[in-house]
CSV table of C-alpha atoms in Angstrom, one decimal:
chain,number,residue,atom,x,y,z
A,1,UNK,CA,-23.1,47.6,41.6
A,2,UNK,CA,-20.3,45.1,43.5
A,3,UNK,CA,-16.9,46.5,43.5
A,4,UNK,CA,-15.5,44.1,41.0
A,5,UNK,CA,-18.6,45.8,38.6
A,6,UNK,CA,-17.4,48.9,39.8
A,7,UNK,CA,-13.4,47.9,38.9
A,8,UNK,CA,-14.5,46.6,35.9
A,9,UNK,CA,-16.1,49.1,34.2
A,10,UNK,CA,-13.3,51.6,35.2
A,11,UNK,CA,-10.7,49.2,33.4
A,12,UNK,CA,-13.3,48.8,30.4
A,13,UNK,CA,-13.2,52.8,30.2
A,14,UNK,CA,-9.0,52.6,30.6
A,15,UNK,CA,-8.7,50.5,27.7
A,16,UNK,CA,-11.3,52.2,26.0
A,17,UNK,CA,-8.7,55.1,26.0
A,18,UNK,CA,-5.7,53.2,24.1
A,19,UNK,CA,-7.6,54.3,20.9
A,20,UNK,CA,-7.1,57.7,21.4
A,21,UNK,CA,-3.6,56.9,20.5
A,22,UNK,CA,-4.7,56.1,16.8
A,23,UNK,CA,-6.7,59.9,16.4
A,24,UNK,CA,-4.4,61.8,14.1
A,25,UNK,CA,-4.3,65.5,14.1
A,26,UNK,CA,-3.4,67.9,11.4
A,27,UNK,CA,-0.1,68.7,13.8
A,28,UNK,CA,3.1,67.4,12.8
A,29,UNK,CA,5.4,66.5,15.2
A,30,UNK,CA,8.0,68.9,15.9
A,31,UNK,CA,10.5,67.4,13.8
A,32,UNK,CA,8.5,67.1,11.1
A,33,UNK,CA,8.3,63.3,10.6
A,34,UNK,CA,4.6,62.5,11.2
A,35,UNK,CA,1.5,63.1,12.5
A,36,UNK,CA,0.9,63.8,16.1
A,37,UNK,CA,-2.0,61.9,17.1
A,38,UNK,CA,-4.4,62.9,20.1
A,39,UNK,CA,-3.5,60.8,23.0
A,40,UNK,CA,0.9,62.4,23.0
A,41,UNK,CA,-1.0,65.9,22.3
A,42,UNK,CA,-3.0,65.6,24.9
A,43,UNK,CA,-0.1,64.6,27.4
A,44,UNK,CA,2.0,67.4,25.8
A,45,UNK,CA,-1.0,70.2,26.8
A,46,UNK,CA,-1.4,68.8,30.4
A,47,UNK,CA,2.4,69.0,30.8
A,48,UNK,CA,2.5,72.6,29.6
A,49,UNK,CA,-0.3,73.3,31.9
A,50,UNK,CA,1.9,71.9,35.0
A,51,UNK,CA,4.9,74.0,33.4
A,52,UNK,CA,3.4,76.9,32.7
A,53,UNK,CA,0.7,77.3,35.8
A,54,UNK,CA,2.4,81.3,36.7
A,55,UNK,CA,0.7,82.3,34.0
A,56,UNK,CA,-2.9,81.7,34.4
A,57,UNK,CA,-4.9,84.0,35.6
A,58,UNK,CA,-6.3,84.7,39.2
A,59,UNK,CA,-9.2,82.3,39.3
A,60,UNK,CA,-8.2,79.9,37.5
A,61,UNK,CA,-6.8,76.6,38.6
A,62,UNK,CA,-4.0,75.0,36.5
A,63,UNK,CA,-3.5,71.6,37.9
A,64,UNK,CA,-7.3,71.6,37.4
A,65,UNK,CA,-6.9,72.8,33.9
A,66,UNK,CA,-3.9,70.0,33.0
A,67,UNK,CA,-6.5,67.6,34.2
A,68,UNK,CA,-9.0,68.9,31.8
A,69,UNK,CA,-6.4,68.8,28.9
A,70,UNK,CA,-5.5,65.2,29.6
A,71,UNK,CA,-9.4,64.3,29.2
A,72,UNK,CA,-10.1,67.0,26.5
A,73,UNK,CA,-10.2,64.9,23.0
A,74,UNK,CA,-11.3,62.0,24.5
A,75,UNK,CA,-15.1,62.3,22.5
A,76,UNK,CA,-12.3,62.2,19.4
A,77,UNK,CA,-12.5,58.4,19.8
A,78,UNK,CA,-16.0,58.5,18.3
A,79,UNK,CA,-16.3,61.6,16.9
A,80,UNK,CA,-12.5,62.0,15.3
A,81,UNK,CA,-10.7,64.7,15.1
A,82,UNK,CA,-11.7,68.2,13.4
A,83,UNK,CA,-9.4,70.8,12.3
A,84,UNK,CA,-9.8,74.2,13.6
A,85,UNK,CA,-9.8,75.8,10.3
A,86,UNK,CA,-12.7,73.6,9.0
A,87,UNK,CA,-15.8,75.3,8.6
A,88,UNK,CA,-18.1,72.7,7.8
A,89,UNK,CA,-16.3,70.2,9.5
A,90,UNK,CA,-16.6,72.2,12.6
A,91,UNK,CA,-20.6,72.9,12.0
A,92,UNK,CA,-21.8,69.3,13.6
A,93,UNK,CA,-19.3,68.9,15.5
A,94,UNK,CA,-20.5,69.8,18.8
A,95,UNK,CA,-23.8,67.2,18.1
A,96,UNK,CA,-20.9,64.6,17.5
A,97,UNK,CA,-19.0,65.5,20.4
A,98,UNK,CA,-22.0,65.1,22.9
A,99,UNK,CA,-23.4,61.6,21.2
A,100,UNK,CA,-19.4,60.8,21.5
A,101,UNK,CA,-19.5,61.9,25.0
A,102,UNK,CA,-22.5,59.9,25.9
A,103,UNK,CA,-21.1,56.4,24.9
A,104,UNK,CA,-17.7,56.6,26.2
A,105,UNK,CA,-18.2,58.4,29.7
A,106,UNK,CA,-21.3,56.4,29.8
A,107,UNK,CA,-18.7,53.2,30.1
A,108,UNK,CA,-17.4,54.2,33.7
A,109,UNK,CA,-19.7,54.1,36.5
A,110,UNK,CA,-22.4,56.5,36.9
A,111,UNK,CA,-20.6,58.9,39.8
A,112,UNK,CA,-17.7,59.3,37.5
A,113,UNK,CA,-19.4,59.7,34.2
A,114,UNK,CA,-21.2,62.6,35.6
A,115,UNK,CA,-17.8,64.1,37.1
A,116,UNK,CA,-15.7,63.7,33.8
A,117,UNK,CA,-18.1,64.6,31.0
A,118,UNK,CA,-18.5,67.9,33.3
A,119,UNK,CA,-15.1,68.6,33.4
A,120,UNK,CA,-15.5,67.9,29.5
A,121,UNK,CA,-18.2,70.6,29.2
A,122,UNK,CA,-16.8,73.0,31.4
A,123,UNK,CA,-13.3,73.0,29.1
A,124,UNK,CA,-16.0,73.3,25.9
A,125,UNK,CA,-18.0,76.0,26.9
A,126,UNK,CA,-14.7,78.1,28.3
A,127,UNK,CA,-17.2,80.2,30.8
A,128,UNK,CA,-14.6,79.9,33.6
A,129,UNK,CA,-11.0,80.9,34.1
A,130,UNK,CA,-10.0,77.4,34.6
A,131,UNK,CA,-11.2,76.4,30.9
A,132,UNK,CA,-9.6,79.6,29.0
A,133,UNK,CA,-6.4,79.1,30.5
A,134,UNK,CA,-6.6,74.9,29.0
A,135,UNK,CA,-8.1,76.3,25.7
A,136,UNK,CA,-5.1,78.9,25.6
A,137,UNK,CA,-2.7,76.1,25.8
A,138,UNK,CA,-4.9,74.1,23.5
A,139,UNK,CA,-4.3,76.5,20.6
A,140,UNK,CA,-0.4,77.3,21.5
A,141,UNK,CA,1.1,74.0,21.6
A,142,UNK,CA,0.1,74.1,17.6
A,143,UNK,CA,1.5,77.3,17.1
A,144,UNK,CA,4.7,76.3,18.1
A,145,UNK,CA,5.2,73.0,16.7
A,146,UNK,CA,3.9,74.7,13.5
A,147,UNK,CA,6.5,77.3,14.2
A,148,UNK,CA,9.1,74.3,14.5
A,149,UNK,CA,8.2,72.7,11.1
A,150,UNK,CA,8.7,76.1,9.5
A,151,UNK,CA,4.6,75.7,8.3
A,152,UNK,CA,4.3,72.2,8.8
A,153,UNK,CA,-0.1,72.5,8.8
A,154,UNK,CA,-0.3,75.7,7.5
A,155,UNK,CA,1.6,75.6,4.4
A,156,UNK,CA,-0.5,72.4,3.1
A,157,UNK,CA,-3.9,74.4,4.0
A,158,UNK,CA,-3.3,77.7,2.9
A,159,UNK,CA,-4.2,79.2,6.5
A,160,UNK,CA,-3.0,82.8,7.1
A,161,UNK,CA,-1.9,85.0,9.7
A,162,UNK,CA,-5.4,86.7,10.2
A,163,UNK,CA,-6.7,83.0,11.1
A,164,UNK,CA,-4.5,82.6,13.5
A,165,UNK,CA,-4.2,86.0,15.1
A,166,UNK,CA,-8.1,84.6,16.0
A,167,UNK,CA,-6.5,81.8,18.0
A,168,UNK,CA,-4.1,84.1,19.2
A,169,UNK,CA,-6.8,86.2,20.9
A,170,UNK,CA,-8.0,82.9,22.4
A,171,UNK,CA,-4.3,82.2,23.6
A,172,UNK,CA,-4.8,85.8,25.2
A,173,UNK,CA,-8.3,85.5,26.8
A,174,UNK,CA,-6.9,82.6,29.0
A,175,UNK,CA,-3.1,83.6,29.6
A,176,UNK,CA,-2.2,87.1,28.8
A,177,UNK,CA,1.6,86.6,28.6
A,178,UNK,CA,1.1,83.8,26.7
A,179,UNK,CA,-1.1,85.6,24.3
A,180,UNK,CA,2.2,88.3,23.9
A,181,UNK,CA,4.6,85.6,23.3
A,182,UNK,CA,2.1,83.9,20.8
A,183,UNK,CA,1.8,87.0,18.7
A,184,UNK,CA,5.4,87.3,18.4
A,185,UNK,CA,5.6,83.6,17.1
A,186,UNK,CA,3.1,84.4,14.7
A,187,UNK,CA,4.6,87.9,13.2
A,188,UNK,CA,8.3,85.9,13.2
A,189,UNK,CA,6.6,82.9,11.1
A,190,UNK,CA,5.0,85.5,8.5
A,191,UNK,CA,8.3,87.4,8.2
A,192,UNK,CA,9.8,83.8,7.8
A,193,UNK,CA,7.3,82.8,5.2
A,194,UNK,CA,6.0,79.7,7.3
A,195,UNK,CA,2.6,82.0,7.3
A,196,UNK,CA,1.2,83.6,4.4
A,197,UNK,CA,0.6,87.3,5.9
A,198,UNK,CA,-3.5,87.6,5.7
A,199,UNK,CA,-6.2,86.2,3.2
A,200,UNK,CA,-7.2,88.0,-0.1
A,201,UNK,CA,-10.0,89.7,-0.4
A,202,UNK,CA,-12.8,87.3,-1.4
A,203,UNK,CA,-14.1,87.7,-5.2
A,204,UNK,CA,-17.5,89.6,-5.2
A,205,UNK,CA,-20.5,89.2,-7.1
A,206,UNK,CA,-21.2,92.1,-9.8
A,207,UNK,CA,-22.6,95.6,-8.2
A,208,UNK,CA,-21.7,94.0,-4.4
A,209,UNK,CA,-20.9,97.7,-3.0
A,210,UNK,CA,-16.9,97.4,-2.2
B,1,UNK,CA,16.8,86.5,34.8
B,2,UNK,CA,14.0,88.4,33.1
B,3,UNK,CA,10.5,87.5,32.7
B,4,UNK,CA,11.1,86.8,29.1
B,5,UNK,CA,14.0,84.9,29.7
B,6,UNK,CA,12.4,83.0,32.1
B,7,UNK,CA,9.2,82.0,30.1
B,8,UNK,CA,11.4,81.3,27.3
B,9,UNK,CA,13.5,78.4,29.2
B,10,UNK,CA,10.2,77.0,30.0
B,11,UNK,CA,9.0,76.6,26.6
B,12,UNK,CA,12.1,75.4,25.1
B,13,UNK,CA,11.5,72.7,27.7
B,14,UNK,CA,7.6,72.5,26.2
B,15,UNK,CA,9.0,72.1,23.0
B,16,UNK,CA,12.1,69.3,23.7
B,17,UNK,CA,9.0,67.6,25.2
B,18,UNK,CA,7.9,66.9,21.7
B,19,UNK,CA,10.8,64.3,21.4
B,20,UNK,CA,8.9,62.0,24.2
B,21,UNK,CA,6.5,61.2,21.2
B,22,UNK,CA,9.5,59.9,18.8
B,23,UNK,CA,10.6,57.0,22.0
B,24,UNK,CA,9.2,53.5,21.4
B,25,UNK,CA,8.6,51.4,24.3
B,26,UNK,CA,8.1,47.3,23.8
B,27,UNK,CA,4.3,47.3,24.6
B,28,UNK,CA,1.9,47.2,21.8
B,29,UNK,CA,-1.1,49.5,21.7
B,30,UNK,CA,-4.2,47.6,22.3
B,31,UNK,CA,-5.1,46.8,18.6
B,32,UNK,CA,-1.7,45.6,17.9
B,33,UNK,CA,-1.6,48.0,15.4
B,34,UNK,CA,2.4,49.6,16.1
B,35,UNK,CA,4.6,50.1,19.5
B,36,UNK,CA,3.3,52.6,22.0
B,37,UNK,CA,5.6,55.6,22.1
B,38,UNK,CA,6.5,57.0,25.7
B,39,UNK,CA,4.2,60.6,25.6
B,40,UNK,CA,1.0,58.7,24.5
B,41,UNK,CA,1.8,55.6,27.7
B,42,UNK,CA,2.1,58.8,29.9
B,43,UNK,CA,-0.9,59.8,29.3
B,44,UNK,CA,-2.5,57.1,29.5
B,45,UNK,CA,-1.4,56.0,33.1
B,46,UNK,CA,-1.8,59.6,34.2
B,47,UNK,CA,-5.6,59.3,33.1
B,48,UNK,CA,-5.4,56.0,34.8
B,49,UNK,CA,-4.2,57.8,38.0
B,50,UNK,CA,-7.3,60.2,37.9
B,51,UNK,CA,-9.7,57.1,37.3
B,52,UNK,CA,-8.3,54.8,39.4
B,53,UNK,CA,-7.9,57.1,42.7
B,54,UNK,CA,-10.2,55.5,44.9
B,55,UNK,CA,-7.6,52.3,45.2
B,56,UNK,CA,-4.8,54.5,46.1
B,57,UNK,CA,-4.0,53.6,49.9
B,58,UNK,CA,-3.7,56.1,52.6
B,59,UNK,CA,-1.2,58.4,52.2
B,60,UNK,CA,-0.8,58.6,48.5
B,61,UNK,CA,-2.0,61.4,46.4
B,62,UNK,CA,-3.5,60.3,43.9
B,63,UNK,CA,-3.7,63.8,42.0
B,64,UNK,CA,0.1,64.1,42.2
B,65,UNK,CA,0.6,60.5,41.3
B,66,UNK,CA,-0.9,61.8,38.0
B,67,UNK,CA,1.7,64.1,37.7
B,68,UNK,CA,4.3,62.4,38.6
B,69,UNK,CA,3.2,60.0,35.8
B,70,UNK,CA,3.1,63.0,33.2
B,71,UNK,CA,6.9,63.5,33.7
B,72,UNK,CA,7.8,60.1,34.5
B,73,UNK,CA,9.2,58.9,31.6
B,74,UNK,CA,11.0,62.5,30.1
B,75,UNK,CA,14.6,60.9,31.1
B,76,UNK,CA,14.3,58.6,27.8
B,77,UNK,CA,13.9,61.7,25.9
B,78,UNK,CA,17.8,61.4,26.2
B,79,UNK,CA,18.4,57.7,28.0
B,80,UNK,CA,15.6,56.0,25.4
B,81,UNK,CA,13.5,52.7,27.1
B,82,UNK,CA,14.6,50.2,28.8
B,83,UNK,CA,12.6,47.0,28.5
B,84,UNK,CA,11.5,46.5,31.8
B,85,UNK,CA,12.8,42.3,31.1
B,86,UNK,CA,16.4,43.7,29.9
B,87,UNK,CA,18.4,43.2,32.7
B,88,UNK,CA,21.4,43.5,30.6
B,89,UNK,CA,20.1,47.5,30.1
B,90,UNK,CA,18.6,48.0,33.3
B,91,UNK,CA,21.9,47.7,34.8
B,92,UNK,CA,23.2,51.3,34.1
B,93,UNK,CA,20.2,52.8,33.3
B,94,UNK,CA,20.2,54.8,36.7
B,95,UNK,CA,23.0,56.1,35.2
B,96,UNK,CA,21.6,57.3,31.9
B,97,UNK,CA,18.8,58.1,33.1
B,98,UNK,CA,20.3,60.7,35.7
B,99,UNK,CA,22.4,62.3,32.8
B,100,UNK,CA,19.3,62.7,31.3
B,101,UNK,CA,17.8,64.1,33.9
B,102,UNK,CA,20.6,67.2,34.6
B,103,UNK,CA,20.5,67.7,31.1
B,104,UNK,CA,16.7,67.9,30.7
B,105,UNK,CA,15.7,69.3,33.7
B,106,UNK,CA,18.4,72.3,33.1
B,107,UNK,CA,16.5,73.4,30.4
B,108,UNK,CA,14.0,74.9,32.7
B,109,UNK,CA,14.8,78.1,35.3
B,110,UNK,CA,16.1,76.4,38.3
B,111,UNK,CA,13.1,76.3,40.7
B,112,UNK,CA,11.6,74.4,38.2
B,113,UNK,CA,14.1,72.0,37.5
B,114,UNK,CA,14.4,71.7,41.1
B,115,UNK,CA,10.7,70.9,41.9
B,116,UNK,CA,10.5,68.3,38.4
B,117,UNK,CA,13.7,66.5,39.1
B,118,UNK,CA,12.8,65.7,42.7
B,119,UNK,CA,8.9,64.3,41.4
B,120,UNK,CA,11.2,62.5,38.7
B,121,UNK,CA,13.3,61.1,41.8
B,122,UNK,CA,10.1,60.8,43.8
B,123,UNK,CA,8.8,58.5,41.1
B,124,UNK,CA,12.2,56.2,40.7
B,125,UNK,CA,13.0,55.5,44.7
B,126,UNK,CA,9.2,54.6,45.5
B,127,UNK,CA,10.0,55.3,48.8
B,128,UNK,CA,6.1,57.3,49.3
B,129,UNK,CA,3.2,55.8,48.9
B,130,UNK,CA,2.2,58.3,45.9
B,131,UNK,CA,5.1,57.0,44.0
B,132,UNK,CA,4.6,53.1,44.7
B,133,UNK,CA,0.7,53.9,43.4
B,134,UNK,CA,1.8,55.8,40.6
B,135,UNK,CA,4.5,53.1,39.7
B,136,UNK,CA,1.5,50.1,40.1
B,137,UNK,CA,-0.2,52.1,37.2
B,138,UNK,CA,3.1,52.4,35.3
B,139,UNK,CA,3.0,48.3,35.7
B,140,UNK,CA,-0.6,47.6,35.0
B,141,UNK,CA,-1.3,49.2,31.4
B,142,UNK,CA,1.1,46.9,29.6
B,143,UNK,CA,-0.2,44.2,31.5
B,144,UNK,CA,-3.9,45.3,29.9
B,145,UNK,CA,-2.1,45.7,26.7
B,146,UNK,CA,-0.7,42.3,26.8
B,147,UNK,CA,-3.9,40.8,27.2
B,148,UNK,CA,-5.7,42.9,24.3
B,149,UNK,CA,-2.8,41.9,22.0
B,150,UNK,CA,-3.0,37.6,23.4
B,151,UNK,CA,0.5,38.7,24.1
B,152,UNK,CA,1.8,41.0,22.1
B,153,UNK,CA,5.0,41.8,24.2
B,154,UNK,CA,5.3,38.5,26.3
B,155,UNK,CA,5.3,36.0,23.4
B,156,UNK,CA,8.5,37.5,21.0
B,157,UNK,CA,10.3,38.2,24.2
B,158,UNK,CA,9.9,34.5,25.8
B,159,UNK,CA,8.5,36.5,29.1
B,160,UNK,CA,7.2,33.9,31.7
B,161,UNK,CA,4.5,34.6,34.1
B,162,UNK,CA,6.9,34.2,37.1
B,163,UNK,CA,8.3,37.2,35.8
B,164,UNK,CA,5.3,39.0,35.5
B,165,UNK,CA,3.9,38.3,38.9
B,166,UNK,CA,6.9,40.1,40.3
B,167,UNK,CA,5.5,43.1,38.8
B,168,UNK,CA,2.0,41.8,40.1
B,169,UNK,CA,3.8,42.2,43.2
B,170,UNK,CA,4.4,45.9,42.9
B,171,UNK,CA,1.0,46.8,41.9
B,172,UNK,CA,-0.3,45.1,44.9
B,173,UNK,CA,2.4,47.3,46.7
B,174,UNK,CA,1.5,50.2,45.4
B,175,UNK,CA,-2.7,49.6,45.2
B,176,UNK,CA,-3.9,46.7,46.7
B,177,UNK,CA,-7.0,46.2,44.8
B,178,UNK,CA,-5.5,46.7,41.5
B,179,UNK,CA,-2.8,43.6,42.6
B,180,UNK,CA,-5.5,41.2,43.1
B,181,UNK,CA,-7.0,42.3,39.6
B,182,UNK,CA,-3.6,42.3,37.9
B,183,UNK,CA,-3.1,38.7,39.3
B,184,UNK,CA,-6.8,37.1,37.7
B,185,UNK,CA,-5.5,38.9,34.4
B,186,UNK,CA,-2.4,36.9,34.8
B,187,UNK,CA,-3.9,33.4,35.6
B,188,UNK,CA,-6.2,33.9,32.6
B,189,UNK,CA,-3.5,35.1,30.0
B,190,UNK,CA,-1.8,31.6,31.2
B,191,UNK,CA,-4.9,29.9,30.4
B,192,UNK,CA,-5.3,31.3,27.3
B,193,UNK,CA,-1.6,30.6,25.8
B,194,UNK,CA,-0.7,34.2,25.6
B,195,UNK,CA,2.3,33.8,28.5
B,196,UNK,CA,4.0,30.6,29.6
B,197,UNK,CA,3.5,29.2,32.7
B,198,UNK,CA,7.2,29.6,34.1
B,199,UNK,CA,10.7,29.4,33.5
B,200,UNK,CA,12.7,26.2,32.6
B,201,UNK,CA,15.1,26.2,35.4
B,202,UNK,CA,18.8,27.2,34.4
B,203,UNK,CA,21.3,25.4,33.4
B,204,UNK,CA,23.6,25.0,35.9
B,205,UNK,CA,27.2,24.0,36.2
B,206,UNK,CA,28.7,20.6,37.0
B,207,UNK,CA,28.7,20.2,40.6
B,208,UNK,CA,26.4,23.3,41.0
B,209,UNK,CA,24.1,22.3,44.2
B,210,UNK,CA,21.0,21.7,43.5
């Protein structure tokens, strides 16, 4: 490969990337007017990572991790965006993901595609410190813009607290402190009925013991 | 300051960060579709950064150019854009924008504020080579854009390529490589009809030497 090839297909990818800007989210934007879509979310993460780096754990590397979030929805240009409380949505989405992952890394040249869809897998499988702590701010930058909107994605969906207690634990796994302040947002938002407190119990078939 | 009070000035930062998303600058995206807002360009040019590293010259970082790119734009939270052809707004904006800055910046426990508001600074003198390489990516996406869109930006404006090889100029400043490139994009856009050749020459007063 010359080094215009080279250039070339690392502009190709960088342009590639402008579409990322037309994945909507579920997210609203803190003041309510819109959509967020995944390219501003993912700037919004990797500056929180930056901001936030005294709170990830030992082992972990946050300016690693802000890296990661900038390049974390990127499959989304194929493979669109799922919402984290959609079951079935979320049941293919890994095979997606990795078909998506395949055709757009596969644009740069072959060094880099190895070196980004790794970083890519290493912030989906969240086996190292690095990962958790991206993930954690992965799951609170919707918290608190859904905290801002007073509900703004979960009123519409019907998600309750004990859903996102579960991301909560994820927000803990990767930055402890985080995890405590996340929590509090939560139990504020139920008592502010922007959360409905915790699901009903789900209707049973006949003779099901209770 | 406590703990709590400390991680609660840095996400009412995270949060005012949200407004980034809400400021339009003149470029289109790349299907023409709408106006780029200023979080999604961010990260797009701080991907660009990470991408694009190898063509940094010596001395430049190209991991902090990255961040510098993240925050370099979190001034028009307050100051809005200033097309980069405007010369009528691009006279005070150092002005605005260092308002801004105090204002933004403050948000966050000092240290912080500190260490953000001198990348910020960093970013505007371009006195390092980081900062000219991050500021060549600044000038080469809407140049890309331009081209996607046959236009887009230069043709409502009446922007002339004399103008744009100036910023040509500062790419090749800032990364060499990615000057030359930014040049053949030029020439062909001229070729093409999506950016006039050059200026008329002005008008100039009886008497004026010519």
């Amino acid at each position: 490969m010359t080094a215009t090839d080279r250039l070339s297909r690392q502009l190709a990818f960088s342009l590639e990337l402008d579409r990322l800007k037309t994945i909507l989210r579920q997210t609203l934007l803190a003041d309510g007017s819109r959509r967020e879509n995944d390219a501003e979310h993912s700037w919004h993460v990797a500056m929180m990572a930056v901001l936030l780096a005294e709170y990830a754990p030992g082992g972990a590397d946050p300016l690693r991790a802000s890296r990661m979030l900038l390049f974390h929805d990127v499959v989304e240009i194929d493979a669109g965006d799922t919402f984290i409380h959609d079951d079935k949505g979320n049941a293919d989405k890994a095979e997606r993901e990795m078909r998506a992952a395949e055709r757009l890394y596969g644009l740069l040249p072959d060094d880099q595609a190895e070196e980004f869809k790794s970083l890519w897998l290493e912030y989906e499988e969240r086996t190292t410190p690095t990962a958790r702590f991206a993930d954690a701010l992965d799951r609170l930058q919707p918290i608190m813009n859904n905290v801002a909107t007073e509900g703004g994605t979960w009123r519409p969906h019907g998600v309750t607290a004990d859903k996102v207690l579960k991301l909560v634990k994820r927000i803990r796994d990767g930055a402890p402190a985080l995890g405590d302040y996340a929590e509090t947002l939560v139990e504020d938002a139920v008592r502010r009925g922007y959360l409905l407190p915790a699901a009903l119990p789900e209707e049973r078939p006949t003779g099901y013991p209770s």
